[in-house]
Amino acid sequence: MLQVDEARVCLAKAQTYWQAQQWEKTIQTCNQAIALDEKLPTAYKLLGDAFQRLGKIEAAIDNYRQAIAFDPNYAEAFANLGTLYAQQQEYEKATALYQQALIINPEFTQVSKHLVRVWELQQQGKNASVDLDVVTQPETVNCSTSLIKQAEELQQQGKLEAALQQYLDALEIAPQKIEIYQEVIKICEQLELWQEAAKYCRLVVQSDFKETPVIQQPVVITQTSVTVAKEHFDLGNQYSQDQKWQDAIGCYQKAIESDPQYGSAYHQLAEAYTHQQQWLEAVAAYRQAIKFKPDFSWSYNNLGYALIQLEQWSEAIPVYQQAIQLKPDFPWSYYNLAEAYRNLEQWKEAIAFYQQAAQIQADLPQVQQKLGDAYYQQTQQYRELALKHFQLAIEQDPQDPQPYHQALAIDKYNVELYLKLGDLLIQRGEIEEAIIIYQMALQIQPNNHQLMNRLQISLLKRDPEITQVLQYGRLLAQLEPQDNQEELQALATQLAQILPKCEQPTVSIIIPVYNQLNYTLQCLKAIALNLAETTRVEIIVVDDCSGDQTSETLNTINQINLIRHQSNQGFIHSCNHGASVAKGEYLYFLNNDTEIKPNCIESLIEVLVQDQEVGAVGSKLLYPQGSLQEAGGIIWQDASGWNYGRNDNAYAPEYNYLRPVDYCSGASLMVRKEIFEQLKGFEEDFAPAYYEDTDLCFAIRHQLGLKVMYQPKSQVIHYEGISSGTSLTTGAKQYQVTNAVKFKQKWQTVLESDGYLPNVGISNVPLSARKYTGQLTVLVIDSYPLYYDRESGSRRLWEILKIFKALNYHVIFLPDNGLKAEPYTTILQNLGIEVLYTQSGYGENIDKQLNERLSLIDVAWICRPQLNEKYIPLIRINPAIKVIYDTIDLHYLRFKRAWELSNNKDPKTATVWIDMQAKELKVAQQADFTITVTEVEQKILQAQGINNVAVIPNIHIPYQGEIPSFNERQGILFIGSYDHPPNVDAVFWLCQEIMPLVWQKNPNIKVTLLGNNPTTEVKGLESDRIIIPGYIHDLTPYFNSHKLSVSPLRYGAGMKGKIGQSLEYSLPVVSTSIGTEGMNLIVGEHILEANNAEDFARAILSLTEDKNLWEQISANCQSAIAIYTPQAIQLNIRELIEQLTK
């Protein structure tokens, strides 16, 4: 069905080209249609027409015969074949073909005329002039039979509106045919066009069909609009054929305006968006196409592909499942469905669908490789699960050595596990076994003091007089920097014991050296001490004809692949030579006058692994005393460079988030090997050194379209100038000036056109450093760091920040308290978010930091009324900034409801919420836009005169794992932060009033109170029936083990994250109406609702006892939050920001 539909789209394009007399394009497009559906007679007939126009008679004859073979009743094909024979003066063949055409279609008047002319020509003889031409193609021929035939085909395909249009066209040609009226009436009834059906019934009754019946405006189903829509649609197809996608988009949109139910137009519009890589727009258009053509599998396939481009893996899965149901023999549906499961790390499902794809088409590209990788990843997943359970076994019984051994069989490099096992064996008196364990661990970390001490103690316990233990105590001392040759050789000897070596490395470390042996050994020592045990590397040292003892000394270290130059060739040739023998997937160029810090190499690998669009990534370079040397480089319009952050505080926020840059220094630069080889290495025209790293980074960005990233987590001490000196007139450094001229000549066009700013000193630095970070800069302010795993408000804002990044906005996040809370700050920085703080080595005032960035900001998204009061005056210094006030919830509404619930309703105590209401309304009036989390609160503000209000609710991601059954669960779950007073009130009401009623019926039901910072009073509720674990990082086991979740909130405002999060896991919820407010949940279908203790207790008992009810609610949970997924909310946020900034 898919190919046939696509073939007809191609055929429509071919007919458009025919009408435009573009014969070659007609032929090309017909061939495309035949490739999709080889049994398409109209395509062969049209090919014959086009070849006839080009004078290719034999080709025309072959195609007419093919059309007749597939459709023996194709009158036009017989007629046109007859014309070709007549033109060849083969009149008998022509006569027979024309007669056959008339037998099929007696009304074919044009053929009758041709037949008469052929008889005349036969009488005139060979000298007669043949003046016949082919009949017009079916779209313009005055032939009702052809139109009826097309209508019947469309009717069989279920395309009733298109079929109706063809029948109406046939009526205009042959209004005397009663059977056409009968089909028109039938289709009108099927489309529920009752007035139109009645009209044609009256015409049939009133007319005896001896004369042409009078038909006035035969189409009330907007024949005019449908015709206009078809014209726009056909023009759009022509633009698509010419790859003029923007013009095509405009035509399809006009077609949809004329006919809003034009499913094919939506599909073609989505196709055009796809070619433009406008994925969000494509998704919306494909969904509309599916709405009006739900059986067209190609729309599902393409929608799935667009969702995959947006990394909306979960959304893509049901789409591909429907595509497979419609067309079960299309291999790419299975393949792409497997890809979605693969990205969700659901390996079992991925393997199953890769296998089905391979069964349908064994030579499908990459499918076998993908299958192999999925099996491998599944194995790794099982290993990780096994390790997790062994670790849990250790926690449950730390005195049993067996799970330690089993865990180490999987995690062979876990030194901590070796230590624990060794200590346990010592306790058990198994000294020999402990010694073996410590020795095995020391092979992994030879310089680990703790291991050396444990081994020394064990050896002394076994033999108090042993002296060999002293060698372990001396190991670290021997690794200290040495000055004389003897000591350097001793250091090299020790390095030979601890440097890593790998035959199949992930990373090839390439160190070009020229003399300075002591720095080279320090560089190697830093690698030995700071490289993670699991990181597979090879070390390649290229000695560029040193005059000291470099080669002789390094030759004693077997782990090093030492390359010696017989003459001095310079830095660039040394790097390229080293890269040519490298085995690793990544090349890590490292100067010998450096010392890497822990996690340096691993954090660079992390960037390349997580983002395939990154071609190279560099480190933060530090001076030995700790100040910043470089946080990525800036190149100005005149090709001069700027070391961003030089001599500044290395802990400053602007230097500590992942970001794209012009270039990173080759002193510590990691490049994908395939990229380096594709660009043929460092440009040797810059030999011997300088600008080669900048040139490589420019080529990666501007030739290959990839990113160059700065990774602040990768820190390297760089003794700048040791390898090349610092003078610009002597040594290798002298080439810096010369190569700057070469670089400018090579990249002149790029420097003038790609946003490179003029070199005017410090004033252009902040903007230049951020020029790749996004099309807009959004400042986000909240009270504290985003504790997204501890409270609902932070989780919502965390998802909003990720949406900003997905929309290509640069985000500056300002926590008002200035805390640099971990791991939360680092997680944001790893996403490329600039986080301001006044801690961890940096003490600049927050207001001053903000003031320095005001010129960079386009939109300020400020949470909570008090923060808007504080920051709006500062932000308005730059009047271009648009201010969005995010209420989080309406504070006054929450305060008011608490007041109404309290026993003391003294009007004096009402001033708290009254004052807050005045404050919130004032802030909303000052802001350019106000955000609420529910439509309820939006309407409350609108009723008070606040018009610019949008809803950005909580954001929820449905859980994709297995949902345990009713019988596998027990107990009741409450979750909430106890810093929030409504949650404290809720748990007291639950435990003191609701649960006693439940326990009267079922005393075995237990309650778990999860959440951050339980107060002393809350902790006092703990009993054998009430469990209070406090903060839990991973809530999944709790959501999957409890029978239901409760939200007994008696006051509050906003959207309740505890309910949404429960629905993510398909966990049924009992809530008050305050809890469900604004969530559009249907009581009894998505949730149970109760507003007094008795009803709440009954609802709890219903869900714990009624399996059918539980399963019904559980099955509807995730559909209830479909409107709150990141993909859905991203569209709203994008529209809001574009509206503000247009």
PDB file of N, CA and C in Angstrom, residues 212 353 440 575 1007:
ATOM      1  N   THR A 212     -29.863  16.669 -21.515  1.00  0.00           N
ATOM      2  CA  THR A 212     -28.891  16.899 -20.435  1.00  0.00           C
ATOM      3  C   THR A 212     -29.575  17.545 -19.247  1.00  0.00           C
ATOM      4  N   PHE A 353      13.503  -6.579  17.103  1.00  0.00           N
ATOM      5  CA  PHE A 353      13.094  -5.875  15.888  1.00  0.00           C
ATOM      6  C   PHE A 353      14.230  -5.780  14.865  1.00  0.00           C
ATOM      7  N   MET A 440      47.075  -8.367  44.256  1.00  0.00           N
ATOM      8  CA  MET A 440      46.320  -8.194  43.007  1.00  0.00           C
ATOM      9  C   MET A 440      45.882  -6.740  42.837  1.00  0.00           C
ATOM     10  N   CYS A 575      53.854  15.441  15.480  1.00  0.00           N
ATOM     11  CA  CYS A 575      52.466  15.052  15.792  1.00  0.00           C
ATOM     12  C   CYS A 575      51.886  14.178  14.688  1.00  0.00           C
ATOM     13  N   VAL A1007       2.296   2.426  55.380  1.00  0.00           N
ATOM     14  CA  VAL A1007       2.446   3.715  54.696  1.00  0.00           C
ATOM     15  C   VAL A1007       3.923   4.077  54.660  1.00  0.00           C
TER      16      VAL A1007
END
